[in-house]
Short mmCIF file of C-alpha atoms in Angstrom, two decimals:
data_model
loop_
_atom_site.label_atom_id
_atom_site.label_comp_id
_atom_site.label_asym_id
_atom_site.label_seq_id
_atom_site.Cartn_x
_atom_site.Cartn_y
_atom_site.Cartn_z
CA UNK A 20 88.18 5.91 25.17
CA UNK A 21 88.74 9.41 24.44
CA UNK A 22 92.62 9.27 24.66
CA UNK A 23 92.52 5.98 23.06
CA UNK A 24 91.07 7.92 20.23
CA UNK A 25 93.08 10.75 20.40
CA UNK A 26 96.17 8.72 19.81
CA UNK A 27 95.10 6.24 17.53
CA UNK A 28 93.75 8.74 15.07
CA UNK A 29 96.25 9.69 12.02
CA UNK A 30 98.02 12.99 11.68
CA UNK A 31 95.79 14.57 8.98
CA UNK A 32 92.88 14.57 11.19
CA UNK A 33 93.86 16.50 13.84
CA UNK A 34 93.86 19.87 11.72
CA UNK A 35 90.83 18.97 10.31
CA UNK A 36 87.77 21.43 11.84
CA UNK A 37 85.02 19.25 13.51
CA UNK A 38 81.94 19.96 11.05
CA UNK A 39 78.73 20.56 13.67
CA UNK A 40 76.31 20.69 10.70
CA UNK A 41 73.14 19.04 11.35
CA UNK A 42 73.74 18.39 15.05
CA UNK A 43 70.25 19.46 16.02
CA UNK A 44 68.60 17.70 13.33
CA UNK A 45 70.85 14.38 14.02
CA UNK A 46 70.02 14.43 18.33
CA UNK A 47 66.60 15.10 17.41
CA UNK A 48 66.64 11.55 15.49
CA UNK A 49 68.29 10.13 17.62
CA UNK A 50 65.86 11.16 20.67
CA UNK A 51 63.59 7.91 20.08
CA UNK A 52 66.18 5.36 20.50
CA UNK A 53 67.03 7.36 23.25
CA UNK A 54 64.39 6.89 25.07
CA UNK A 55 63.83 3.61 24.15
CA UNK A 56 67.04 2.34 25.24
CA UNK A 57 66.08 4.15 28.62
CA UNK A 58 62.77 2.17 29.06
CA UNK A 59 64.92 -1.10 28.34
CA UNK A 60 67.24 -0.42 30.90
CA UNK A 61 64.44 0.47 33.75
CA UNK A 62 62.81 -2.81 32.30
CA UNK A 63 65.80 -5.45 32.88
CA UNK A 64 67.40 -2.86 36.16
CA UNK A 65 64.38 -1.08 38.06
CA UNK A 66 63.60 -4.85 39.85
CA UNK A 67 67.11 -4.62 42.25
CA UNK A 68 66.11 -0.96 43.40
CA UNK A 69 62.37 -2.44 43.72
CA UNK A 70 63.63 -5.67 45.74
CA UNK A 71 66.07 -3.45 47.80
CA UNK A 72 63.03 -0.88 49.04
CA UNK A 73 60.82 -4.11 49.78
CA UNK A 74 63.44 -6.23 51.55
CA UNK A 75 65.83 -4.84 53.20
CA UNK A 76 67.55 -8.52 53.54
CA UNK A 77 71.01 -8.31 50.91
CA UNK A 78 70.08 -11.73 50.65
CA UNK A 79 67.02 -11.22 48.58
CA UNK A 80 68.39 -8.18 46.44
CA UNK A 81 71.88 -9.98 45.99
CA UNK A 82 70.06 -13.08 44.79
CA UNK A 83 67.73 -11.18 42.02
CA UNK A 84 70.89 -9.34 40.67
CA UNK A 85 73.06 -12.67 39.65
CA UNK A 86 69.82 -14.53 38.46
CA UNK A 87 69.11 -11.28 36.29
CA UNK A 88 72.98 -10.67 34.97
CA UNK A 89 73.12 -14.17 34.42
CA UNK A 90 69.75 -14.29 32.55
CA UNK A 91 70.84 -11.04 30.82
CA UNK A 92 74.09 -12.96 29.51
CA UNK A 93 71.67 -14.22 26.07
CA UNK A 94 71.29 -10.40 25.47
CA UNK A 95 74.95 -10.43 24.57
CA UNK A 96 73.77 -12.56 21.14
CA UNK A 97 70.96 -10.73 20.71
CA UNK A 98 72.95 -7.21 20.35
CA UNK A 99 76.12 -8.86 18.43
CA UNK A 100 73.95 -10.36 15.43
CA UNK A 101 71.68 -6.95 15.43
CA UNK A 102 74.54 -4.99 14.78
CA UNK A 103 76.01 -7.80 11.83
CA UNK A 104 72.13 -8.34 10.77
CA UNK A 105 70.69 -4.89 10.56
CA UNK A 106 73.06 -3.55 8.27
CA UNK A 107 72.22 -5.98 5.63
CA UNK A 108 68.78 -5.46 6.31
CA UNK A 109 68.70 -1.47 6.17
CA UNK A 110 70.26 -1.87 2.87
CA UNK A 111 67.41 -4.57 1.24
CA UNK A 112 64.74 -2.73 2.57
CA UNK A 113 65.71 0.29 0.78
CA UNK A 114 66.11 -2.32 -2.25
CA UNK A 115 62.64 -3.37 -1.77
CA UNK A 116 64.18 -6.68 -1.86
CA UNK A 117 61.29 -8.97 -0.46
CA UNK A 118 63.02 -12.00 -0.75
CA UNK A 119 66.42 -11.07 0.44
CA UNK A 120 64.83 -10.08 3.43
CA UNK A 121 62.95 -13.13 4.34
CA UNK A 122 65.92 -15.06 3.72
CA UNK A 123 67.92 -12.82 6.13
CA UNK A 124 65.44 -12.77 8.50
CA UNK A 125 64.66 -16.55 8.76
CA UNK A 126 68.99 -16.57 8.70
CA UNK A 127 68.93 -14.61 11.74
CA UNK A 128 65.99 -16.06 13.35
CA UNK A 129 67.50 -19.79 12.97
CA UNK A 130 70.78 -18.59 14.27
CA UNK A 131 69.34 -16.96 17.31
CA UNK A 132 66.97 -19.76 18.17
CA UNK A 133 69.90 -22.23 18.29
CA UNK A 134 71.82 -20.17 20.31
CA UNK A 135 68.83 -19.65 22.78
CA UNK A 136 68.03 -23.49 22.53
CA UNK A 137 71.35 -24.06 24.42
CA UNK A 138 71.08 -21.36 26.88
CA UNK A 139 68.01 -22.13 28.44
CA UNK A 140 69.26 -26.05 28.34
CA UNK A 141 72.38 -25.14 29.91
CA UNK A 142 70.40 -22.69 32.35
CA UNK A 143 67.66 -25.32 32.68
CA UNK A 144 69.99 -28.35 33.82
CA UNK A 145 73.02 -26.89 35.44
CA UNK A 146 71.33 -23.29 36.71
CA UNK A 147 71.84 -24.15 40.30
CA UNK A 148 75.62 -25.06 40.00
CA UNK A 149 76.51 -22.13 38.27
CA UNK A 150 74.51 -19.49 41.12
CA UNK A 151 76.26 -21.65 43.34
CA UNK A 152 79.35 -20.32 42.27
CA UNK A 153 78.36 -16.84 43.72
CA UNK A 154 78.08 -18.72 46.92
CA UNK A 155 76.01 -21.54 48.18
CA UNK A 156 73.00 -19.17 49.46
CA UNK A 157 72.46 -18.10 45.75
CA UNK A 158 71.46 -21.67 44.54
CA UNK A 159 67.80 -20.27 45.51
CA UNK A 160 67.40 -17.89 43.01
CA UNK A 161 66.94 -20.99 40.42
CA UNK A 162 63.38 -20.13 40.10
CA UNK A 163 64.14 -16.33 39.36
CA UNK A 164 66.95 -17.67 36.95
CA UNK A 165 64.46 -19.74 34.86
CA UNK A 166 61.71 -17.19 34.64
CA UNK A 167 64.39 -14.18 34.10
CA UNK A 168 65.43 -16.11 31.65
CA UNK A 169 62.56 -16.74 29.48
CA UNK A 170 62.04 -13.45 29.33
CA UNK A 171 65.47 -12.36 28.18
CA UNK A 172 65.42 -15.21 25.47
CA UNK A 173 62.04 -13.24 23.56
CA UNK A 174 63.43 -10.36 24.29
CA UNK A 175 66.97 -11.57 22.17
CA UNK A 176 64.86 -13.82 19.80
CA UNK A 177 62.37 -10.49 18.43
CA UNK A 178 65.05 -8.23 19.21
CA UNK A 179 65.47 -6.55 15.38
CA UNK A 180 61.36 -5.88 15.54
CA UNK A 181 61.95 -2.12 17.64
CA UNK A 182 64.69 -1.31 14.96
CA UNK A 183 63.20 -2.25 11.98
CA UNK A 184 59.82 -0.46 13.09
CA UNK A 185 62.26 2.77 14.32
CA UNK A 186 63.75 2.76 11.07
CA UNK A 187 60.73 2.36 9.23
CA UNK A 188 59.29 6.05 10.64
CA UNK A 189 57.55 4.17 14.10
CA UNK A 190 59.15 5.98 16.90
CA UNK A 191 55.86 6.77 18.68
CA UNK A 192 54.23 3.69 18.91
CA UNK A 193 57.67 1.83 19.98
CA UNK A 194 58.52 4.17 22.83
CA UNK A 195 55.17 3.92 23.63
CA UNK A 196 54.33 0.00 24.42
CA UNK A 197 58.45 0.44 25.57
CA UNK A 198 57.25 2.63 28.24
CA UNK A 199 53.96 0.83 28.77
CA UNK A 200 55.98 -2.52 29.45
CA UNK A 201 58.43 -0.54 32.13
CA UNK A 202 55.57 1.02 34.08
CA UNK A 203 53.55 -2.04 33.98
CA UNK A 204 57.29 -4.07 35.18
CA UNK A 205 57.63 -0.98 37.81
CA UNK A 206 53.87 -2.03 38.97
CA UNK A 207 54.01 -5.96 39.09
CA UNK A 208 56.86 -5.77 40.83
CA UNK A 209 55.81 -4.12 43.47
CA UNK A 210 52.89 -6.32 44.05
CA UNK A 211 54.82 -9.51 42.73
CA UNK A 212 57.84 -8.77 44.61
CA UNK A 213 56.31 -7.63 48.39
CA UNK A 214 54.85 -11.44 47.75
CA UNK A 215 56.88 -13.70 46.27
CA UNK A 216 60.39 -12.44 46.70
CA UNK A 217 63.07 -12.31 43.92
CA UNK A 218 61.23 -14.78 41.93
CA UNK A 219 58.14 -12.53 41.84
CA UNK A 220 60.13 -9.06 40.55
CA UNK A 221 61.23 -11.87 37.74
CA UNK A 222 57.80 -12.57 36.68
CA UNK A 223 57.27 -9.10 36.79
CA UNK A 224 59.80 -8.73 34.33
CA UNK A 225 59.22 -11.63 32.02
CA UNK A 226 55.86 -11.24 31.37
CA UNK A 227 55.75 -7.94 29.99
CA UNK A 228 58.74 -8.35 28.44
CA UNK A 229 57.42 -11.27 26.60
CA UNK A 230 54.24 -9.72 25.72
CA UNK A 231 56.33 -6.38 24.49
CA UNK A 232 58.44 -8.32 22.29
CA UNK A 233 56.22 -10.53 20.93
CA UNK A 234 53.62 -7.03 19.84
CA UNK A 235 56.58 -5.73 18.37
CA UNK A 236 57.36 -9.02 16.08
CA UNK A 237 53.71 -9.08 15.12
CA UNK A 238 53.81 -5.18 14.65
CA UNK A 239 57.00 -5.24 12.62
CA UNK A 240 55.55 -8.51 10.32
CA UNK A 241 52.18 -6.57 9.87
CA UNK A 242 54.29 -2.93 8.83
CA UNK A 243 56.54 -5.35 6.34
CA UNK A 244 53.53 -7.02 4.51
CA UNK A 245 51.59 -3.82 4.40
CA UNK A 246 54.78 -2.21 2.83
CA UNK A 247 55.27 -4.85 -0.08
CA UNK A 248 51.70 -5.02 -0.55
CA UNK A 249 51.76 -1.58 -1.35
CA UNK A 250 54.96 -1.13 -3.82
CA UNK A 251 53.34 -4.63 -5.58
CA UNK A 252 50.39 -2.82 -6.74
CA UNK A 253 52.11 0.01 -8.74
CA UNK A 254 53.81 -3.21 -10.36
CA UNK A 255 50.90 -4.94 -11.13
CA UNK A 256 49.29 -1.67 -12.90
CA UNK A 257 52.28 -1.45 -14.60
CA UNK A 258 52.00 -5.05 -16.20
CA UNK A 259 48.31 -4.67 -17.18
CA UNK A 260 49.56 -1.00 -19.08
CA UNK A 261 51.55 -3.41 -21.15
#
């Protein structure tokens, strides 16, 4: 990438001085989504290391890994339309635009549920065939596949909710429940997972990951109707002044 860069940039940049102004102040910002993007990663990864210290068997650990990439596969919708939505949004909440927002939101929320609605139908009826294409021991990981998978659809569904509460001033409390849900997946899985195999480290993951993402949606709806409740009244004082 760097060399990609290098050549691809025009001639006038490259005798342009770098500008490190700010650097401190801009890695200290960005420390929270940091860390947040760290406790996502241990949350969707942390179950193959988990599976490979409680079985030994490659069977078990291979078969967790393809239901979980293949789970993971939604995320891919769930990160394209954040970084198209969340633009948009940034700019109509610093509009105050109430109604532009809901309209984006529900836009994005309609969009994502379709896309989710054929995943998990396509997952639901032909999830079998397409582990069996990783070889005809993986077919068995259909239960891990399904469960996996619910998880990763809330996860893609409420996926704006951490951003929009980051970028409304709420680092703390979203690294916190972040890191709450990956200890508590680091836990259940190793009870879940000595028990029940690769389908248990998925529970493990799914049901934290649904109850994270779903606190976060409720959180982020809460912070948004707080925040227009507030910048109403000053308009309402306004109109009885006149």
């Amino acid at each position: 990438m760097l060399i990609t860069a290098l050549a691809a940039r025009p001639k006038a940049l490259r005798q342009v001085k770098a500008d490190s102004k700010g650097r401190r102040w801009w890695l200290k910002k960005s420390l929270p989504l940091l860390v947040s993007s760290v406790m996502m990663t241990l949350l969707t990864s942390a179950g193959t290391i988990i599976l490979e210290v409680l079985h030994p068997s490659q069977a078990v650990v291979g078969t967790y890994a393809v239901a979980m990439q293949t789970a993971s596969l939604i995320s891919l919708i769930g990160t394209s339309t954040n970084r198209y939505y969340l633009p948009m949004l940034v700019v109509l909440l610093e509009r105050r635009d109430q109604r532009g927002i809901k309209a984006l939101l529900d836009k994005r929320m309609q969009l994502i549920a379709c896309f989710i609605a054929v995943f998990l139908s396509i997952i639901g009826v032909w999830g079998q065939e397409i582990l069996g294409l990783f070889g005809s021991d993986f077919s068995q990981g259909y239960q891990a596949l399904l469960i996996s998978a619910a998880g990763a659809a809330f996860s893609t569904l409420f996926s704006d909710s951490p951003y929009y509460l980051q970028f409304m001033g709420r680092n703390r409390l979203v690294v916190s429940l972040m890191s709450l849900a990956a200890l508590s997946m680091i836990a259940l899985s190793f009870m879940l997972g000595s028990r029940y195999g690769s389908a248990g480290v998925a529970l493990a993951y799914a049901a934290p990951t649904m109850l994270l993402f779903s606190s976060l949606k409720w959180l982020a709806n809460r912070h948004m109707r707080n925040l227009f409740a507030i910048n109403a009244q000053p308009n309402l004082q306004s109109h009885k002044i006149r």
